[in-house]
mmCIF file of C-alpha atoms in Angstrom:
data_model
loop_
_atom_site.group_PDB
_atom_site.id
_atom_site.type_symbol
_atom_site.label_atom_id
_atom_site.label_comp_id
_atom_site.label_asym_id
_atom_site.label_seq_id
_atom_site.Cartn_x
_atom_site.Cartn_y
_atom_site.Cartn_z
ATOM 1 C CA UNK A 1212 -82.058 -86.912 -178.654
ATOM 2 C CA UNK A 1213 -79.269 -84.106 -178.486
ATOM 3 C CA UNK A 1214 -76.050 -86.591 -178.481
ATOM 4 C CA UNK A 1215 -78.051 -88.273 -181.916
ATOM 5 C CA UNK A 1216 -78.199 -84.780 -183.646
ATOM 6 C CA UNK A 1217 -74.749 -83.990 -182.729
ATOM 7 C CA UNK A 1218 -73.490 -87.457 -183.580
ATOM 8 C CA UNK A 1219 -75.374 -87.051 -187.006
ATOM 9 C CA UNK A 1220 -73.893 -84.094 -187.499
ATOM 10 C CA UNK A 1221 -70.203 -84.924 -186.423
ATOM 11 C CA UNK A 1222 -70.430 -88.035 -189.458
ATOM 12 C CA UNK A 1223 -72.223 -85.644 -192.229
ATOM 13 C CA UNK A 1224 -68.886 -83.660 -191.475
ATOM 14 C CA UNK A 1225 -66.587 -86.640 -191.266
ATOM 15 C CA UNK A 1226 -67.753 -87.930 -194.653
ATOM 16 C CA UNK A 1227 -68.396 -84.634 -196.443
ATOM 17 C CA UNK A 1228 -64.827 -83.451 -196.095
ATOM 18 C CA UNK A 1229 -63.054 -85.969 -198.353
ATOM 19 C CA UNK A 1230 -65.653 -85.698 -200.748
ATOM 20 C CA UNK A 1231 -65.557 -81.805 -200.799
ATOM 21 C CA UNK A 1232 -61.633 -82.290 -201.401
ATOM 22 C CA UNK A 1233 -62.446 -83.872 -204.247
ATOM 23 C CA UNK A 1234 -64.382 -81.755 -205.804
ATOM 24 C CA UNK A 1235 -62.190 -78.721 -205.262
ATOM 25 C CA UNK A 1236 -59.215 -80.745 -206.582
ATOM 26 C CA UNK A 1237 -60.849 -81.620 -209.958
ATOM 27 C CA UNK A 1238 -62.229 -77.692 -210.450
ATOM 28 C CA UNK A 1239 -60.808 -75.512 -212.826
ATOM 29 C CA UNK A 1240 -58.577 -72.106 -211.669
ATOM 30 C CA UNK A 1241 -61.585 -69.889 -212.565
ATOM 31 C CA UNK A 1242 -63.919 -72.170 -210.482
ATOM 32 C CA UNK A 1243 -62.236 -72.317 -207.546
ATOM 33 C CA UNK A 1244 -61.785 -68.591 -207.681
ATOM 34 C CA UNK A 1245 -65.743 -68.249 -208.125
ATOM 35 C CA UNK A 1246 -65.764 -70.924 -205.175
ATOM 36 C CA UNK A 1247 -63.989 -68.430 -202.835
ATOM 37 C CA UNK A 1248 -65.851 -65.649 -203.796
ATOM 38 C CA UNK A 1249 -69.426 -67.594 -202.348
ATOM 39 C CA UNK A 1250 -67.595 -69.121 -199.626
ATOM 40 C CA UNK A 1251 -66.624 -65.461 -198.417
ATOM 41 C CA UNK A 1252 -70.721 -64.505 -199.292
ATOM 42 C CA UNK A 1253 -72.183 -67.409 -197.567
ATOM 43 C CA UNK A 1254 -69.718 -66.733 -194.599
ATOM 44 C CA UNK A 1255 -68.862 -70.792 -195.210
ATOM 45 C CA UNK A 1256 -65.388 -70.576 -193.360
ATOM 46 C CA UNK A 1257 -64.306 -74.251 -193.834
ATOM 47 C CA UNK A 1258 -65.280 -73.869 -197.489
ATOM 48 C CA UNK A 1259 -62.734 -70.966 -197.598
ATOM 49 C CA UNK A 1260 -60.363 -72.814 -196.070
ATOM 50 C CA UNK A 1261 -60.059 -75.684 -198.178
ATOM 51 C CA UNK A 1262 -60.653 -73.392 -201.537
ATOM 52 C CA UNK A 1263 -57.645 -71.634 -200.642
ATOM 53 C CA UNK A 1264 -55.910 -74.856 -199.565
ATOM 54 C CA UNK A 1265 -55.848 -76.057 -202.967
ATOM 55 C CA UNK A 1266 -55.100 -72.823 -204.765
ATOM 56 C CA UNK A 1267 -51.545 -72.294 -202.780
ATOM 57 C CA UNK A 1268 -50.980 -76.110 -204.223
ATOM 58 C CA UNK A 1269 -51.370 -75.196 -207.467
ATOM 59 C CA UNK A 1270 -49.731 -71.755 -206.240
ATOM 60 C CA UNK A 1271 -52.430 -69.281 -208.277
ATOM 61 C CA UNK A 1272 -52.855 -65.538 -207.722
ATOM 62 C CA UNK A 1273 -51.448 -64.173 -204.600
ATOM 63 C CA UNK A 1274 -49.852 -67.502 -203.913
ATOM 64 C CA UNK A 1275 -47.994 -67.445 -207.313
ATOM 65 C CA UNK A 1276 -44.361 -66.804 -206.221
ATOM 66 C CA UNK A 1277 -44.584 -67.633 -202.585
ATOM 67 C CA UNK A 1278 -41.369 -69.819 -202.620
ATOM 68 C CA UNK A 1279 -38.359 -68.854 -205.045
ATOM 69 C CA UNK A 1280 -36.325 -71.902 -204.493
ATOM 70 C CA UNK A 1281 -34.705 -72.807 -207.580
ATOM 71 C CA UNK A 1282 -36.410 -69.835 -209.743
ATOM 72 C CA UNK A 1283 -33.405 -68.993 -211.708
ATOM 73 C CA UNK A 1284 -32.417 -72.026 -212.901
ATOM 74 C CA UNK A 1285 -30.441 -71.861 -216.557
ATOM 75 C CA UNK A 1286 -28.960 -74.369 -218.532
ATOM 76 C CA UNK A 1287 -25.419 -75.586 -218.200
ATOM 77 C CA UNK A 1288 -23.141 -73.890 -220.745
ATOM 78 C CA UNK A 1289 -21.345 -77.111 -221.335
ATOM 79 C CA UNK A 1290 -21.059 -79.244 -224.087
ATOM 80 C CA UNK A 1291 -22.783 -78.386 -227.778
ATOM 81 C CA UNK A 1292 -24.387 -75.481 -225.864
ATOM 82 C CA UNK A 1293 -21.273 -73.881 -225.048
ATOM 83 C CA UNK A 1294 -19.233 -74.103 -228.502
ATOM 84 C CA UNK A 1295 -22.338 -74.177 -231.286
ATOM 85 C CA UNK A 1296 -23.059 -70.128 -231.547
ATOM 86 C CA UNK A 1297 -26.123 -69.446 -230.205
ATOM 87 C CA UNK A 1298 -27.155 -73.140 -229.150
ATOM 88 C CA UNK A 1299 -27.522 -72.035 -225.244
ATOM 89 C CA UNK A 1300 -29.852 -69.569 -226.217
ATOM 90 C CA UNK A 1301 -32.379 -71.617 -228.156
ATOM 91 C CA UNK A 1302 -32.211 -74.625 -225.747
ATOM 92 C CA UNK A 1303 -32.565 -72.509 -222.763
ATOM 93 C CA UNK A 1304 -36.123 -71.227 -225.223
ATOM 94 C CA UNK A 1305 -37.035 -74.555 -225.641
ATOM 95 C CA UNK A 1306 -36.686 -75.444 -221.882
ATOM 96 C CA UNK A 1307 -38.432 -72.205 -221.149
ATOM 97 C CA UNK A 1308 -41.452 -73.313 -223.687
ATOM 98 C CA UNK A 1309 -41.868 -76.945 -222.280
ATOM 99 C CA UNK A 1310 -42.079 -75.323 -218.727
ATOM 100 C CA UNK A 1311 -44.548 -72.886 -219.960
ATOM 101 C CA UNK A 1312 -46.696 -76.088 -221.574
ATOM 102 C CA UNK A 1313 -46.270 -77.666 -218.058
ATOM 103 C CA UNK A 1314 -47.874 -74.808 -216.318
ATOM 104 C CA UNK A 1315 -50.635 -74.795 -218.885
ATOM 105 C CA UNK A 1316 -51.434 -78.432 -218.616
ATOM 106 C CA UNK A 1317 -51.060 -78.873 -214.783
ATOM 107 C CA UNK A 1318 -53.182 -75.371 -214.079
ATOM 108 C CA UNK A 1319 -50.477 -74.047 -211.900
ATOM 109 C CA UNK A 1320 -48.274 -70.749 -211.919
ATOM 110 C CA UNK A 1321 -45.255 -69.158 -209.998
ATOM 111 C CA UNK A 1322 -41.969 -69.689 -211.014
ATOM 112 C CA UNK A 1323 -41.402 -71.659 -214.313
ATOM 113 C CA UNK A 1324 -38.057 -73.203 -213.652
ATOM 114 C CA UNK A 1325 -38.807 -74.493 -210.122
ATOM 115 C CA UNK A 1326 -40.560 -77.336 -212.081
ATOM 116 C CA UNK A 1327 -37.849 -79.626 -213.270
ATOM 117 C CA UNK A 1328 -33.918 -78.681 -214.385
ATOM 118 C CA UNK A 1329 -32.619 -78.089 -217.809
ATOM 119 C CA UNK A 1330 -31.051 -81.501 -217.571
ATOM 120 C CA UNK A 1331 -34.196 -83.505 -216.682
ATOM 121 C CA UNK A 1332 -36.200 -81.477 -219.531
ATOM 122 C CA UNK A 1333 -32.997 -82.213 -221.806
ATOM 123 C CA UNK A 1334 -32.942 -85.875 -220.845
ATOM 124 C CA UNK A 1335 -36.624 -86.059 -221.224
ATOM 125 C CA UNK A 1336 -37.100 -84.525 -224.979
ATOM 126 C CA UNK A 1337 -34.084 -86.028 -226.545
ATOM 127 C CA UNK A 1338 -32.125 -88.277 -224.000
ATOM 128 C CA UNK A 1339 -28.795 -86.775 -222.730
ATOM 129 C CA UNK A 1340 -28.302 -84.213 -220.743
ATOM 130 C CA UNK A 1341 -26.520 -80.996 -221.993
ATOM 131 C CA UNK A 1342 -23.537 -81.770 -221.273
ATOM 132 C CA UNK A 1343 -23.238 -84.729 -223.831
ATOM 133 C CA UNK A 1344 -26.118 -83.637 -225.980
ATOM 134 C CA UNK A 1345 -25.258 -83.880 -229.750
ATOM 135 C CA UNK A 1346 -25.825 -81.983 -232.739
ATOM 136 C CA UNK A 1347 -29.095 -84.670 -233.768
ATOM 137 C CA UNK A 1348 -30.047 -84.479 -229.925
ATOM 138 C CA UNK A 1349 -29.830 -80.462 -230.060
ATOM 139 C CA UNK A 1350 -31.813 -80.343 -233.079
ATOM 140 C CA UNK A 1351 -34.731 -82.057 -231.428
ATOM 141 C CA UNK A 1352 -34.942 -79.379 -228.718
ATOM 142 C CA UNK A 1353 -34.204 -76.700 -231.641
ATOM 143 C CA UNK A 1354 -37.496 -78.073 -233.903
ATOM 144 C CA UNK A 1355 -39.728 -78.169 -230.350
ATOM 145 C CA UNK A 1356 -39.101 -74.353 -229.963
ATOM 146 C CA UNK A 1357 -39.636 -73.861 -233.520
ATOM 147 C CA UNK A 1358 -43.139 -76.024 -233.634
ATOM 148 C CA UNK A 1359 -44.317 -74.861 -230.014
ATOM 149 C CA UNK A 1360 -42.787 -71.783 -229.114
ATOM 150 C CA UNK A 1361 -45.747 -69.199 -230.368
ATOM 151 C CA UNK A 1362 -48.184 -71.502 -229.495
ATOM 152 C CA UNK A 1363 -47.657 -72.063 -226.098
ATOM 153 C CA UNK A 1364 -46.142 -68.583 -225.828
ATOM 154 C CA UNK A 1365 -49.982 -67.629 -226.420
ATOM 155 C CA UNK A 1366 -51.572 -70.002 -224.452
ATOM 156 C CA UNK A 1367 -49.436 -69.156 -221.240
ATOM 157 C CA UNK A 1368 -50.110 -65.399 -221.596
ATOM 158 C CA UNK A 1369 -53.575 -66.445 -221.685
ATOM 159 C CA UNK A 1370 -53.482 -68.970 -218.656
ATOM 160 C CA UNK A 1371 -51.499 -66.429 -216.454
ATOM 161 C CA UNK A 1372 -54.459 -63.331 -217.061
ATOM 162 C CA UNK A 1373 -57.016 -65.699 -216.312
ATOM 163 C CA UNK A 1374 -55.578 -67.536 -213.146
ATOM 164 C CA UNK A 1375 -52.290 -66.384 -212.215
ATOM 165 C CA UNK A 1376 -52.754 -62.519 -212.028
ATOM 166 C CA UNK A 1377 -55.233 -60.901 -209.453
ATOM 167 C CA UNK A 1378 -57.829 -58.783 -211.396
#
């Protein structure tokens, strides 16, 4: 009677697990937050565990920042963005508004440019990468920043007070 119980209870864990992982995985920033908060009040230490799990993978709060690899990343000054006056300057906005709409969308925070490089965003909006980006090419990244920039500018100031900065 005792091995049954304990077997019963060894598969409710087995097969709970994966499907607790996927709920925490599809929960907003401000729910898992709310989820570590009862998992701390119902003293449910595996429930902690795998809360906080997922927010260092999506690197909110007191995770944000915990690896600087490839945080200062700028744009090559090469190419158009090295002899058009002030063409470095809006690209590197542009860049710095697309990562800022990728943080957004994919509920993370920490360092923006650890995402992707100026040349894979480049390559991505327009095609080429900076160093053999032309004028037509430049002027796509030019009307994103001018379309998007406030916008997301907004939204990410919003998105890093509600899941990025401990209240």
């Amino acid at each position: 009677m005792m091995s049954r119980a304990i077997f019963t209870l060894l598969v409710g864990i087995q097969f709970a697990s994966p499907l607790a992982a996927q709920d925490i995985e599809g929960q907003s920033s401000q729910q898992l937050q709310e989820s570590a908060v009862d998992a701390v009040n119902t003293d449910d230490s595996l429930r902690l565990l795998a809360v906080m799990k997922e927010m260092q993978r999506r690197q909110l709060l007191f995770f944000a920042g915990a690896s600087e690899a490839n945080c200062n990343r700028e744009p090559d000054r090469s190419g158009i963005l090295a002899s058009k006056p002030f063409a470095w300057g809006f690209a590197r906005k542009a860049y710095v508004t697309f990562l800022k709409q990728q943080q957004i969308e994919n509920g993370t925070c920490g360092c923006l440019t650890q995402l992707m490089t100026f040349d894979e965003f480049a390559i991505d909006m327009t095609g080429a990468p900076a160093e053999s980006m032309d004028e037509a090419q430049y002027e796509v990244l030019n009307s994103y920043q001018k379309d998007m920039g406030n916008q997301i500018a907004a939204a990410h100031r919003a998105h890093r007070a509600a899941n990025c900065e401990a209240n």
